[in-house]
Amino acid sequence: MSPAITHVTLAANEASEHRTLIIILFALFVVATLGITVWAGRQTKDAADFYAGGRQFSAFQNGLAVSGDYMSAASFLGIAGAIALFGYDGFLYSIGFLVAWLVALLLVAEPLRNSGRYTMGDVLAYRMRQRPVRTAAGTSTIVVSIFYLLAQMAGAGVLVSLLLGITSDAGKILIVALVGILMIVYVSIGGMKGTTWVQMVKAVLLIGGTILITFLVLLKFNFNISDLLGSAAENSGKGDAFLEPGLQYGADGTTKLDFISLGIALVLGTAGLPHILIRFYTVPNAKAARKSVNWAIGIIGGFYLMTIALGFGAAALISQDEIIASNPSGNTAAPLLALHLGGVDSAWGAILLATISAVAFATILAVVAGLTLASSSSFAHDIYANVIRKERPPTRRRCGRPAGRPSPSASSPSRSAPSPATSTWPAWSRWPSRSPPPPTCRPSSTACSGSGSPPRARCGRSTAV
């Protein structure tokens, strides 16, 4: 038996011996997040609460939730594995994921919050034909979410199957189904409020777990990064090429073209992710949306810097054969690193393995919850409400003027009389302080208002199922 297979077997046996601990940690997280979801669900009263969390989250809260929604299994497991296998080229994923937020900050956050209500279809419908563009936006959102969901659910199945010792295909399918049921409960009960709090908890757990592993890796090398990188290059079997560009993407013209394609997709793709876009609707105004992106950039940037320690630490402490034997793509490099840092034959190693695995599972759950909410919202709001039921397009609120109070512009003979739709609020703003309070506003369509939208919120819950 090769050393790689021996180490993987030891890891599996260690996980088996402490499986009760692993199950307890997983159960604690699930119970805690379900409690948060139920608490948030009791505060969900109308469509605005279900789809946008009542637009009451602060910039920091939304930034933390955006970070939790964005840092998926690809960020935690995938990048650590890519760095462990390909060195410098693997770290390029981190750069692309982070730079992408400049596009969201400069081009997307404020305009989206100013012009939209719940989905991207709301933004596009302002300038284009209502039903065709909503059909296209809703369909594309659902398709993107499905493909993203498939990757996340597959990751959940592989991770939990590895920790629980499940090898049969039927068992893995059952795990994926259970994760899906859990997501349905999260979204249908908690809506955006519940999902947001779950994502915030997940972000705190992920950052905390990553800080712990980073500290232990640096402690192993006496906080000398040069020793860490040198050991990683030597243990990888590739020498200095491990720390230089081109190991994965510089072999020939095709791989270079692949790298260009990857970079474009990473930088521009984030601004079109459905579960990220809907987060900008949860804050009170565009200024808060921009600030939330600033918070997200800081949190996500700090996390991706720590993936250097995770990836190169795994390359330095674990052989390439062992990582590949556990998972050909390197997705188990981070859990294996936790096991080796704590000791393969020790309870501390099993505790670290269980903790990091629970964090990875939390990462998957939070992202899947966001994707489920994005797709269900798009179907219920764009396709069901505006295409199938053909509700009136959402317009601005109409404001009635109190009887007997003429407009100041109408009382002046030197001014032309503008239309009420364009002069109502400016006229009220020019009245002196003794003027009566602003007129009572009523929604132009009850189907678009908070009080008139429970059926649509129920449709969103049904779509999640």
Short mmCIF file of C-alpha atoms in Angstrom, two decimals, residues 40-51 53-54 190-191 193 449-455 457-458:
data_model
loop_
_atom_site.label_atom_id
_atom_site.label_comp_id
_atom_site.label_asym_id
_atom_site.label_seq_id
_atom_site.Cartn_x
_atom_site.Cartn_y
_atom_site.Cartn_z
CA ALA A 40 -36.52 35.57 11.41
CA GLY A 41 -39.58 33.93 9.88
CA ARG A 42 -41.80 35.31 12.62
CA GLN A 43 -40.78 38.82 11.52
CA THR A 44 -41.60 38.20 7.86
CA LYS A 45 -44.95 39.90 7.24
CA ASP A 46 -45.06 40.80 3.56
CA ALA A 47 -43.29 40.49 0.22
CA ALA A 48 -40.70 43.15 1.05
CA ASP A 49 -39.72 41.18 4.16
CA PHE A 50 -39.59 37.87 2.29
CA TYR A 51 -37.66 39.08 -0.77
CA GLY A 53 -35.51 41.49 4.41
CA GLY A 54 -37.58 44.63 4.87
CA GLY A 190 -37.06 32.55 6.99
CA GLY A 191 -37.08 34.23 3.58
CA LYS A 193 -34.18 37.72 6.74
CA SER A 449 -47.21 46.91 -2.28
CA GLY A 450 -46.15 45.21 0.87
CA SER A 451 -49.64 44.77 2.23
CA GLY A 452 -50.96 43.38 -1.01
CA SER A 453 -48.27 40.82 -1.67
CA PRO A 454 -48.75 37.82 0.65
CA PRO A 455 -49.84 35.65 -2.32
CA ALA A 457 -44.58 35.66 -0.96
CA ARG A 458 -46.43 32.35 -0.72
#
